[in-house]
PDB file of C-alpha atoms in Angstrom:
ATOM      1  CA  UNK Q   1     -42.233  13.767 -94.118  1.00  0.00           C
ATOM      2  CA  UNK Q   2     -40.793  11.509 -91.228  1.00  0.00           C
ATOM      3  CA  UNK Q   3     -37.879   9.281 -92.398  1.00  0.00           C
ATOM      4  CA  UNK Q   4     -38.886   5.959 -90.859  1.00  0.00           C
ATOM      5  CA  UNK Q   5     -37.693   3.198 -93.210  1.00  0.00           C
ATOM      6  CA  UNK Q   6     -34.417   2.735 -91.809  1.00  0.00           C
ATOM      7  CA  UNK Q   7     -32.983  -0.415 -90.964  1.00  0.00           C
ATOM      8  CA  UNK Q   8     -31.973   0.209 -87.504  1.00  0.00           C
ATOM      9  CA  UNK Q   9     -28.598  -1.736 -87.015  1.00  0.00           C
ATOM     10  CA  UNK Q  10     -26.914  -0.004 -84.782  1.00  0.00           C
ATOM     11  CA  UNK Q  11     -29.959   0.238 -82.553  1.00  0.00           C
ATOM     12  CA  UNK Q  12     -29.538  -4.083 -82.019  1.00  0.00           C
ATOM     13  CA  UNK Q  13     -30.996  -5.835 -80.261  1.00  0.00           C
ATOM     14  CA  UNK Q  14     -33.705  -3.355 -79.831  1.00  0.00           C
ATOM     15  CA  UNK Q  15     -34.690  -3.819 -83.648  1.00  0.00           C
ATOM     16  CA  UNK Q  16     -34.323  -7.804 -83.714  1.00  0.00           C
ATOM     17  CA  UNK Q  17     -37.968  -7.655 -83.681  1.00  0.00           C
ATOM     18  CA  UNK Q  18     -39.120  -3.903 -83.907  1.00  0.00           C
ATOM     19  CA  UNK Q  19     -38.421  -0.902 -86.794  1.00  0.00           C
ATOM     20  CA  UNK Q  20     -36.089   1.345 -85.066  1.00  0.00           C
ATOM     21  CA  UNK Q  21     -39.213   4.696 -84.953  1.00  0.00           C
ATOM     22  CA  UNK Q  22     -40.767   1.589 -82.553  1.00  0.00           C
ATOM     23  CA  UNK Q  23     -37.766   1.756 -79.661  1.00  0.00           C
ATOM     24  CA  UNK Q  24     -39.434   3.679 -77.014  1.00  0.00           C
ATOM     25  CA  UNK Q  25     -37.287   6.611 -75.307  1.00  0.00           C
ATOM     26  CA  UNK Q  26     -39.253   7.254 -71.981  1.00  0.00           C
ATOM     27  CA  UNK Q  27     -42.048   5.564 -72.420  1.00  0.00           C
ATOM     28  CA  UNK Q  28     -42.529   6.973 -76.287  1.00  0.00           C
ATOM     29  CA  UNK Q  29     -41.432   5.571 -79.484  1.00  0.00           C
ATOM     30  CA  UNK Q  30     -39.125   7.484 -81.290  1.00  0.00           C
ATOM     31  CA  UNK Q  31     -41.726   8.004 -84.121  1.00  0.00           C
ATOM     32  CA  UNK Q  32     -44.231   9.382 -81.667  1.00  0.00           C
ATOM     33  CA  UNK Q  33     -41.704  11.530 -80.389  1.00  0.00           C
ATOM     34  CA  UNK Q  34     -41.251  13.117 -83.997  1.00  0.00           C
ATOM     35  CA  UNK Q  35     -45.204  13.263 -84.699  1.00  0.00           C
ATOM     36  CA  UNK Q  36     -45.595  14.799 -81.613  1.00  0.00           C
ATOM     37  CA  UNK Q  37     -42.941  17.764 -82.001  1.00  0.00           C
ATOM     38  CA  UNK Q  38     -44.160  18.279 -85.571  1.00  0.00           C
ATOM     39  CA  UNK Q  39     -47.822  18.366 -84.514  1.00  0.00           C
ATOM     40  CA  UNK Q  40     -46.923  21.188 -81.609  1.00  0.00           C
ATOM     41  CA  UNK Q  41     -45.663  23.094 -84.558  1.00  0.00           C
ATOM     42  CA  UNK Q  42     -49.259  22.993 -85.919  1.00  0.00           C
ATOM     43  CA  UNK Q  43     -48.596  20.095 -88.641  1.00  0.00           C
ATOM     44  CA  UNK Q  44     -51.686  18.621 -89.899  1.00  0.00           C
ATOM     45  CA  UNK Q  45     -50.168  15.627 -92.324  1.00  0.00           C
ATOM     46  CA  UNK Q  46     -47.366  13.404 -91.884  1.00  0.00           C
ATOM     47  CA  UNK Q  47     -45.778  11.245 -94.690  1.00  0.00           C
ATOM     48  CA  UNK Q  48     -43.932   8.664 -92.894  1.00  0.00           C
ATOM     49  CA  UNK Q  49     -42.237   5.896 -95.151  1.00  0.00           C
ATOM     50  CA  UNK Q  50     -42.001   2.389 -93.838  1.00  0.00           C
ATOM     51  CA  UNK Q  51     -39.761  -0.726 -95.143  1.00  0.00           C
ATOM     52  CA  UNK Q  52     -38.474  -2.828 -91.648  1.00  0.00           C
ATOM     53  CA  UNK Q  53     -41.130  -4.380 -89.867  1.00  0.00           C
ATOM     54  CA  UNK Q  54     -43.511  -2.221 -91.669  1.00  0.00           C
ATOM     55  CA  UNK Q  55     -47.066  -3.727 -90.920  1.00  0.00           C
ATOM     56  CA  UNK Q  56     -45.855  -3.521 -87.311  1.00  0.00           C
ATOM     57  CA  UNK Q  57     -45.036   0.380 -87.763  1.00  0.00           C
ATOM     58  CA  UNK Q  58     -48.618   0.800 -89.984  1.00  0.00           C
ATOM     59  CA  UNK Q  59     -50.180  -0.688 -86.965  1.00  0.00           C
ATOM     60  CA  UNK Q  60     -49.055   1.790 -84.746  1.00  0.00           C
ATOM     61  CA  UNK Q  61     -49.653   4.663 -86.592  1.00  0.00           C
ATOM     62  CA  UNK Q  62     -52.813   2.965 -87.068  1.00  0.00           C
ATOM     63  CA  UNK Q  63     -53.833   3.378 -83.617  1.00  0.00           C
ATOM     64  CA  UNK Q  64     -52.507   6.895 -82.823  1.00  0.00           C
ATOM     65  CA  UNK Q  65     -55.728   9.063 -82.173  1.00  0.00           C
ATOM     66  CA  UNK Q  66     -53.622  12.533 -81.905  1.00  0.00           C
ATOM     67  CA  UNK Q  67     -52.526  14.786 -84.883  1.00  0.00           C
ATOM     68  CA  UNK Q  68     -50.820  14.547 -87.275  1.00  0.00           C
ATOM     69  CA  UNK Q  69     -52.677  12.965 -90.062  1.00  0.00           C
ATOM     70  CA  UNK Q  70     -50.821   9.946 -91.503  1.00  0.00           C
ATOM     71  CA  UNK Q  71     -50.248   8.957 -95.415  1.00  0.00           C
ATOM     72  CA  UNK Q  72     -47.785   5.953 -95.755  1.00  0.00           C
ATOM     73  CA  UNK Q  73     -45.306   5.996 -98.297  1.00  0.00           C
ATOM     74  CA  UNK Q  74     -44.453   2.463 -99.000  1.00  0.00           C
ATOM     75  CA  UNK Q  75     -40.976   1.388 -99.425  1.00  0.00           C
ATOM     76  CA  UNK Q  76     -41.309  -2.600 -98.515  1.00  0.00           C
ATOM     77  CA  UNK Q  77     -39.824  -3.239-102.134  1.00  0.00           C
ATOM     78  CA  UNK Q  78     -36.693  -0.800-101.632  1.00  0.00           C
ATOM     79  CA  UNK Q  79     -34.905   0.995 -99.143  1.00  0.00           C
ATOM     80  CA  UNK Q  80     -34.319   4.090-100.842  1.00  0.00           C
ATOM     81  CA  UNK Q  81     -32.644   6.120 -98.206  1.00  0.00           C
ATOM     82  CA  UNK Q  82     -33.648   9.901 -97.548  1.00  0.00           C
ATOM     83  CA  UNK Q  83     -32.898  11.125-101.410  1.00  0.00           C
ATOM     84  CA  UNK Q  84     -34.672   8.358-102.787  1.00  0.00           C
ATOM     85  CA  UNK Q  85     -37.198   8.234-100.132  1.00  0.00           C
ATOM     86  CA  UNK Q  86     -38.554  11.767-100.217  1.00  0.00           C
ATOM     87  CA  UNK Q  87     -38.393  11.459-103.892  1.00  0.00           C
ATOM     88  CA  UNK Q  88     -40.687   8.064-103.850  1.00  0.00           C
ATOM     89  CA  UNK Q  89     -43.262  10.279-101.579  1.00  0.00           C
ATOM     90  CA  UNK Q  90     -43.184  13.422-103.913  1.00  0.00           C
ATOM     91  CA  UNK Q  91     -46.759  12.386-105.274  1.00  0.00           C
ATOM     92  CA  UNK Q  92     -48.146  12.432-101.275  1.00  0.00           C
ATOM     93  CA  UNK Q  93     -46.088  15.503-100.612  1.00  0.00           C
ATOM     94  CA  UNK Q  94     -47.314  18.121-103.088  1.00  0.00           C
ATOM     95  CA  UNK Q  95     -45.093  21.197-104.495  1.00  0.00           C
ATOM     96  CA  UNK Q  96     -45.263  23.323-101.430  1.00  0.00           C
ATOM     97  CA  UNK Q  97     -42.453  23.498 -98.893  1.00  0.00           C
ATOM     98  CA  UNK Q  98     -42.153  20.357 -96.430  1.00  0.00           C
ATOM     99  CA  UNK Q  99     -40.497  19.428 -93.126  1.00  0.00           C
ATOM    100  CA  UNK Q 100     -38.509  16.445 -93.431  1.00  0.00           C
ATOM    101  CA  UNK Q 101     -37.459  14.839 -90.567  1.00  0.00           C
ATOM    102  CA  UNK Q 102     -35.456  11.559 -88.784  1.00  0.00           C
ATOM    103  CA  UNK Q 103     -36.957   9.718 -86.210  1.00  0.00           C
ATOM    104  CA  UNK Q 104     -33.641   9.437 -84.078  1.00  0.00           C
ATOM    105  CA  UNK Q 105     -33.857  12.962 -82.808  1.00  0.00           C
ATOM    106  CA  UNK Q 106     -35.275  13.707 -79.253  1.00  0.00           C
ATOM    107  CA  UNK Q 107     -34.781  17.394 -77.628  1.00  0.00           C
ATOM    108  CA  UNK Q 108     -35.878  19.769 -74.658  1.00  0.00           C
ATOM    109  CA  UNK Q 109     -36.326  23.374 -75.254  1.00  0.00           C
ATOM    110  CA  UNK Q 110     -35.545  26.514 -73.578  1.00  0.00           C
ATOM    111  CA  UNK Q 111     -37.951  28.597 -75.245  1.00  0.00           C
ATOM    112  CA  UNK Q 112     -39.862  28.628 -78.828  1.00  0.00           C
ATOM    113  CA  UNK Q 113     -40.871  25.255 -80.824  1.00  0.00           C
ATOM    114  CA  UNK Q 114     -37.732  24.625 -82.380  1.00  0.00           C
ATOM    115  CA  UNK Q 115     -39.545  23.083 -85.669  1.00  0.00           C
ATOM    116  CA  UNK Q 116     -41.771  26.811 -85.632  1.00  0.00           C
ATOM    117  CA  UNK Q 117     -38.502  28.331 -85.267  1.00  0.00           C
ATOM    118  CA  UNK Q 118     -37.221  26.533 -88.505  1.00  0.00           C
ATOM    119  CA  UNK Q 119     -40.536  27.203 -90.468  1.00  0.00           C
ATOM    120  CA  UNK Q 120     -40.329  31.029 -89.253  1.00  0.00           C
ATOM    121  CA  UNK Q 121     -36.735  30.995 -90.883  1.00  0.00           C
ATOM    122  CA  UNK Q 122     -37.694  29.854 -94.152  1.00  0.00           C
ATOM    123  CA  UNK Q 123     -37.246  32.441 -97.059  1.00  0.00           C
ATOM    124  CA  UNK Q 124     -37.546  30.037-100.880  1.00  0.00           C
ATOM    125  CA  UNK Q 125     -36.028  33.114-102.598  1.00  0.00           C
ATOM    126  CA  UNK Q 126     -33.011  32.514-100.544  1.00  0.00           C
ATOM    127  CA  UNK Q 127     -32.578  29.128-100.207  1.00  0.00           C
ATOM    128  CA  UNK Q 128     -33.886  25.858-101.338  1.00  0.00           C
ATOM    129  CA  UNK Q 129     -33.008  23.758 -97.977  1.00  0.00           C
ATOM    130  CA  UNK Q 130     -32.894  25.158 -94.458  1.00  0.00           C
ATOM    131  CA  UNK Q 131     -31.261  22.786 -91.551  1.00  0.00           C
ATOM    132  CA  UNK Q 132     -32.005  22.450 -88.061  1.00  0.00           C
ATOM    133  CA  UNK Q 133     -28.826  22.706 -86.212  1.00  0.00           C
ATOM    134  CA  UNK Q 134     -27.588  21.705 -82.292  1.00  0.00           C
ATOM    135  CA  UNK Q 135     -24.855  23.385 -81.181  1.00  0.00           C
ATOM    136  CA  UNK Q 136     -22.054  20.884 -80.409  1.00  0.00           C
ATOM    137  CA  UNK Q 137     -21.645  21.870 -76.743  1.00  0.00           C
ATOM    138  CA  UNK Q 138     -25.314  21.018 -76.033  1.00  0.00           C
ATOM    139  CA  UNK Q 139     -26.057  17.194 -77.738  1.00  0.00           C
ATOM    140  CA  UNK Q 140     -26.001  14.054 -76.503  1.00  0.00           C
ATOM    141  CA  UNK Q 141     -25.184  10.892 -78.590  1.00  0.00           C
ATOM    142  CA  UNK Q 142     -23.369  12.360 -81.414  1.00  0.00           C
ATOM    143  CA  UNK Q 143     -20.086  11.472 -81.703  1.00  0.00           C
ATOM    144  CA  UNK Q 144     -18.793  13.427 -84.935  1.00  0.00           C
ATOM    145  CA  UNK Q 145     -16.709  16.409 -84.932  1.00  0.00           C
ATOM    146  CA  UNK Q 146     -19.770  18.769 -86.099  1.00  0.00           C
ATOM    147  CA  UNK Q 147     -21.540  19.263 -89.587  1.00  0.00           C
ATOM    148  CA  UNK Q 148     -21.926  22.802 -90.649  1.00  0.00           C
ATOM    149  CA  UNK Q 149     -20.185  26.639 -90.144  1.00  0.00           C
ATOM    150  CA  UNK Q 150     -23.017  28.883 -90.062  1.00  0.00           C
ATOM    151  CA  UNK Q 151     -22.474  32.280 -91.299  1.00  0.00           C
ATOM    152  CA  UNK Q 152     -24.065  35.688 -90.114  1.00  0.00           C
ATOM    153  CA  UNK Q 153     -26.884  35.700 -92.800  1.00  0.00           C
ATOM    154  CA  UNK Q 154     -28.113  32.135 -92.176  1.00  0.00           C
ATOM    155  CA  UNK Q 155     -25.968  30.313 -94.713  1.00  0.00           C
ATOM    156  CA  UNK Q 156     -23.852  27.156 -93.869  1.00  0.00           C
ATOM    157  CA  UNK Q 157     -20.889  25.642 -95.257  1.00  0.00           C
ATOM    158  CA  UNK Q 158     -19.978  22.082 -94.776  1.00  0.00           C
ATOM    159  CA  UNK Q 159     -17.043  21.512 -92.343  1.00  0.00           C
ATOM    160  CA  UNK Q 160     -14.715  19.562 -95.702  1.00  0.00           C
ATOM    161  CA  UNK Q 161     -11.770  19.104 -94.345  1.00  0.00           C
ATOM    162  CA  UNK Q 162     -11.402  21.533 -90.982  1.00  0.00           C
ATOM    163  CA  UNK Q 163     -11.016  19.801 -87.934  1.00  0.00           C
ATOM    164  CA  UNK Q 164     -14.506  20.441 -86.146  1.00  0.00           C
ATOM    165  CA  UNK Q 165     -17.329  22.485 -86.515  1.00  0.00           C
ATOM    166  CA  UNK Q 166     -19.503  23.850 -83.806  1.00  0.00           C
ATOM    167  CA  UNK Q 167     -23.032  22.923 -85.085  1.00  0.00           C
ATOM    168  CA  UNK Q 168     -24.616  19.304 -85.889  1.00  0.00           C
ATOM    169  CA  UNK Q 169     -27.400  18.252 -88.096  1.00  0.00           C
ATOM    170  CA  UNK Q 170     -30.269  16.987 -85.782  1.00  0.00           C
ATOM    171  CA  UNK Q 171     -32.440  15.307 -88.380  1.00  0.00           C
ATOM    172  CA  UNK Q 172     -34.832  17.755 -89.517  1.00  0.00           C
ATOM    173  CA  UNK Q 173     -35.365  20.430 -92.358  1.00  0.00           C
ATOM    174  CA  UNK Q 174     -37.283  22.154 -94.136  1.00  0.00           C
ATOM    175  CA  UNK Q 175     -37.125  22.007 -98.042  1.00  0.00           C
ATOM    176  CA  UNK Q 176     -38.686  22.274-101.484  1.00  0.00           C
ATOM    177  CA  UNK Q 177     -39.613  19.122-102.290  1.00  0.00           C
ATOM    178  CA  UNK Q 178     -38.681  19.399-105.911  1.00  0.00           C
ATOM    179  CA  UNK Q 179     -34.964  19.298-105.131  1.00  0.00           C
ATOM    180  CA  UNK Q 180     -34.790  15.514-105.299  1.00  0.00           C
ATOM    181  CA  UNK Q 181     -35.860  15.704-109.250  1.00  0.00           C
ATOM    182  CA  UNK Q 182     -32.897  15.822-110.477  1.00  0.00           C
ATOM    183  CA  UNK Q 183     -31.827  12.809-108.479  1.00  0.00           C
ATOM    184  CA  UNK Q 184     -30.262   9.566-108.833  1.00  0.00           C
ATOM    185  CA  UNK Q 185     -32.876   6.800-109.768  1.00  0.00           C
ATOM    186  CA  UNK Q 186     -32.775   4.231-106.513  1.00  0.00           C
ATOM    187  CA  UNK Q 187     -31.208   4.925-103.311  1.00  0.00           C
ATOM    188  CA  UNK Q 188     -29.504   8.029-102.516  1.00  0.00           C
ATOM    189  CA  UNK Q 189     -28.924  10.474 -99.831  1.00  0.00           C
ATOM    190  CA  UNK Q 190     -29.858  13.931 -99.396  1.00  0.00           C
ATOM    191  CA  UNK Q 191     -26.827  15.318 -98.538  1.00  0.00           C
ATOM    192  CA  UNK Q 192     -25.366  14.395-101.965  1.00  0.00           C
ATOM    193  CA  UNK Q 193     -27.725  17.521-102.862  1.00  0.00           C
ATOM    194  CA  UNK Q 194     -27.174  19.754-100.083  1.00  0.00           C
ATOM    195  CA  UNK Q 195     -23.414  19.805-100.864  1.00  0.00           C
ATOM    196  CA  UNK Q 196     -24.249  20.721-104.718  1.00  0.00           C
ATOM    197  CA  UNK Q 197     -26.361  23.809-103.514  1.00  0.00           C
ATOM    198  CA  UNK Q 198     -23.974  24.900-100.152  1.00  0.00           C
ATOM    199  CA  UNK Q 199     -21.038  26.291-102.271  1.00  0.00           C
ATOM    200  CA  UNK Q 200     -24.466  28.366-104.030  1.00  0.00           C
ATOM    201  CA  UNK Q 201     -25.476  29.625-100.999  1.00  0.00           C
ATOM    202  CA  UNK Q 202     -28.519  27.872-101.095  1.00  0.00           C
ATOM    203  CA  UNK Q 203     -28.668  25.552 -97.721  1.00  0.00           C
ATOM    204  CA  UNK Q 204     -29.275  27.716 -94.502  1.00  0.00           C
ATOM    205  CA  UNK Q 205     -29.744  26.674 -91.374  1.00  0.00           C
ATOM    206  CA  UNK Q 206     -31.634  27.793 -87.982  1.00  0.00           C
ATOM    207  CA  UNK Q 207     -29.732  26.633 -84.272  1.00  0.00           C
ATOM    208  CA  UNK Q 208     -31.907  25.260 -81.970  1.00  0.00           C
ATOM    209  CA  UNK Q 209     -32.746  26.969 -78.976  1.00  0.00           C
ATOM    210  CA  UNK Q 210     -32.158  23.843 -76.223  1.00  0.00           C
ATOM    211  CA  UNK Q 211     -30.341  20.316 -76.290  1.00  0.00           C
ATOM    212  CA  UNK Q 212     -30.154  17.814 -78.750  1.00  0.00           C
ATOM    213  CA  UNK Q 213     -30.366  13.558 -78.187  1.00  0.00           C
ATOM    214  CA  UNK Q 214     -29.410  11.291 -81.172  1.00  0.00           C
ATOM    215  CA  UNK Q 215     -30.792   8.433 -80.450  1.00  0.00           C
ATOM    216  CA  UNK Q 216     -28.586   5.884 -82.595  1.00  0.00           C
ATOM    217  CA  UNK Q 217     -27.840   2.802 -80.299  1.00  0.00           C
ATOM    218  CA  UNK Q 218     -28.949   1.398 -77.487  1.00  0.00           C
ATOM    219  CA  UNK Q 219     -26.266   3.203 -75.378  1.00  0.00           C
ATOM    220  CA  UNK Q 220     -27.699   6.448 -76.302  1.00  0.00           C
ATOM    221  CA  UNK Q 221     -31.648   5.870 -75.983  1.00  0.00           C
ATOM    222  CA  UNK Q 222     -30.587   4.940 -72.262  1.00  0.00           C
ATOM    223  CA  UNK Q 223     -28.275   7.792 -72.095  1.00  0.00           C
ATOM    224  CA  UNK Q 224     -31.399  10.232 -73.403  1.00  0.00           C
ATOM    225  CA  UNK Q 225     -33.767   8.887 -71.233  1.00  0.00           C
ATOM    226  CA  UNK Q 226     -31.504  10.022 -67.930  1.00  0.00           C
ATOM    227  CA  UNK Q 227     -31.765  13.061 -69.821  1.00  0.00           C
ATOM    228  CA  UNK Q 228     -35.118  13.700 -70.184  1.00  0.00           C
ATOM    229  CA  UNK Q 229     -35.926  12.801 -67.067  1.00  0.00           C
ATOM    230  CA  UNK Q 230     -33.448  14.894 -65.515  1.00  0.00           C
ATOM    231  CA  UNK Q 231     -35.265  17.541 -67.486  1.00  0.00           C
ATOM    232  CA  UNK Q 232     -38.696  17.047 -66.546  1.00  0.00           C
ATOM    233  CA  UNK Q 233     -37.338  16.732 -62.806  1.00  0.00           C
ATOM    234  CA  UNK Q 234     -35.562  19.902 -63.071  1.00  0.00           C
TER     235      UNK Q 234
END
C-alpha cells in the first residue's frame, strides 16, 4: 500500500494546486518514485489511497503503463491518516503480509533492493511489523534526533526519552495487515500500534544499505534533487 492521501502542507506552494505524491523530484513524482522502487522489488499490485486533489492523482496513475498494478482506495470523504488508512484498504489488501509505504521517501543504493532486503527480513512468527531504517549519518531532510535503537536480533526500541538515536524511519514497512483491527474508528496513526507491540518485541527493523531523502518541503525536494544527481554523475 502507498500512503498518498496526505495533505501536503509543508510541501507549499508546491501543493497549492497538486497532491504532494504529484511534486516531481528529478523529473519524477514522488509517487512514481515509490511505484517504481516497489515494482524493482517484483511488486505486482499497489493500493495507493487518494483524498487531496485526488482525480488529479487517479489521472496519473491512470496513465502509468509500467508495473505495479493500481487499486485506489478512496479516502475523498476522510483523511484517515496511515492507521485509519491502511485499515479503510484492508478489503483491497487481503490477509497476507503487505508493504506499506510513504511517498516522501527517495534513496540511492549501494548494493541490494532495499525494499527486497526488507521482504527477505520478514519472519511473522517473530514479529508483526518490520521497519525500514536509514542510518542517521546517511539522510538528507530529516531533521529529528533519530527513531529507533536496533538491537542484535533485529528488534527495535523507540528512542522515549534518550537524547538521539542512530536510525530513522524512512517511510516504508512491511506488516500484517490485520494489526490495524483493533484500531481506533477514524483517523489514527500507525505508530500508536507499533509502540503497543515494541516493548513485546514484536516491531523489527532492517537498515538500509545506501542514503536516505525525506522529501517534506520544498527545501528538501531541491536539496534531494542535487543529490541524486550528484549520484547518477558519480
Amino acid at each position: 500500500m502507498v500512503l498518498a492521501a496526505g495533505l501536503g502542507t509543508r510541501m507549499r506552494p508546491l501543493t497549492n494546486d497538486r497532491p504532494k505524491a504529484l511534486v516531481e523530484v528529478a523529473g519524477r513524482t514522488l509517487v512514481d518514485h515509490m511505484l517504481d522502487r516497489l515494482a524493482q522489488a517484483g511488486v505486482e499490485t499497489a493500493v495507493v489511497n487518494v483524498h487531496a486533489f485526488a482525480d488529479r492523482l487517479e489521472d496519473h496513475l491512470k496513465a502509468r503503463t509500467a508495473a505495479p498494478t493500481i487499486v485506489i482506495s478512496d479516502e475523498r470523504g476522510e483523511l484517515l491518516e496511515t492507521g485509519g488508512g491502511l485499515r479503510k484498504a484492508r478489503p483491497l489488501l487481503g490477509d497476507e503480509p503487505v508493504f506499506v509505504a510513504n511517498i516522501d521517501s527517495v534513496w540511492t543504493e549501494d548494493g541490494d533492493s532495499a525494499i527486497a532486503s526488507l521482504a527477505k527480513a520478514w519472519d511473522p512468527e517473530r514479529m508483526d511489523v518490520c521497519l525500514l531504517l536509514a542510518r542517521l549519518d546517511r539522510t538528507l531532510g530529516f531533521d529529528g534526533a533519530g527513531d529507533f535503537f536496533l538491537a542484535d536480533d533485529g528488534v527495535l526500541t523507540f528512542r522515549g526519552e534518550a537524547p538521539s538515536a542512530p536510525y530513522a524511519y524512512m517511510g516504508v514497512h512491511i506488516c500484517k495487515p490485520d494489526l490495524v483491527e483493533g484500531g481506533p474508528d477514524g483517523a489514527f496513526s500507525l505508530a500508536t500500534i507499533w509502540r503497543k507491540l515494541a516493548p513485546l518485541g514484536r516491531v523489527h527493523g532492517v537498515v538500509m544499505d545506501g542514503f536516505w531523502m525525506h522529501v517534506g518541503d520544498p527545501g528538501a525536494r531541491d536539496e534531494a534533487e542535487a543529490k541524486l544527481a550528484e549520484a547518477e554523475g558519480g
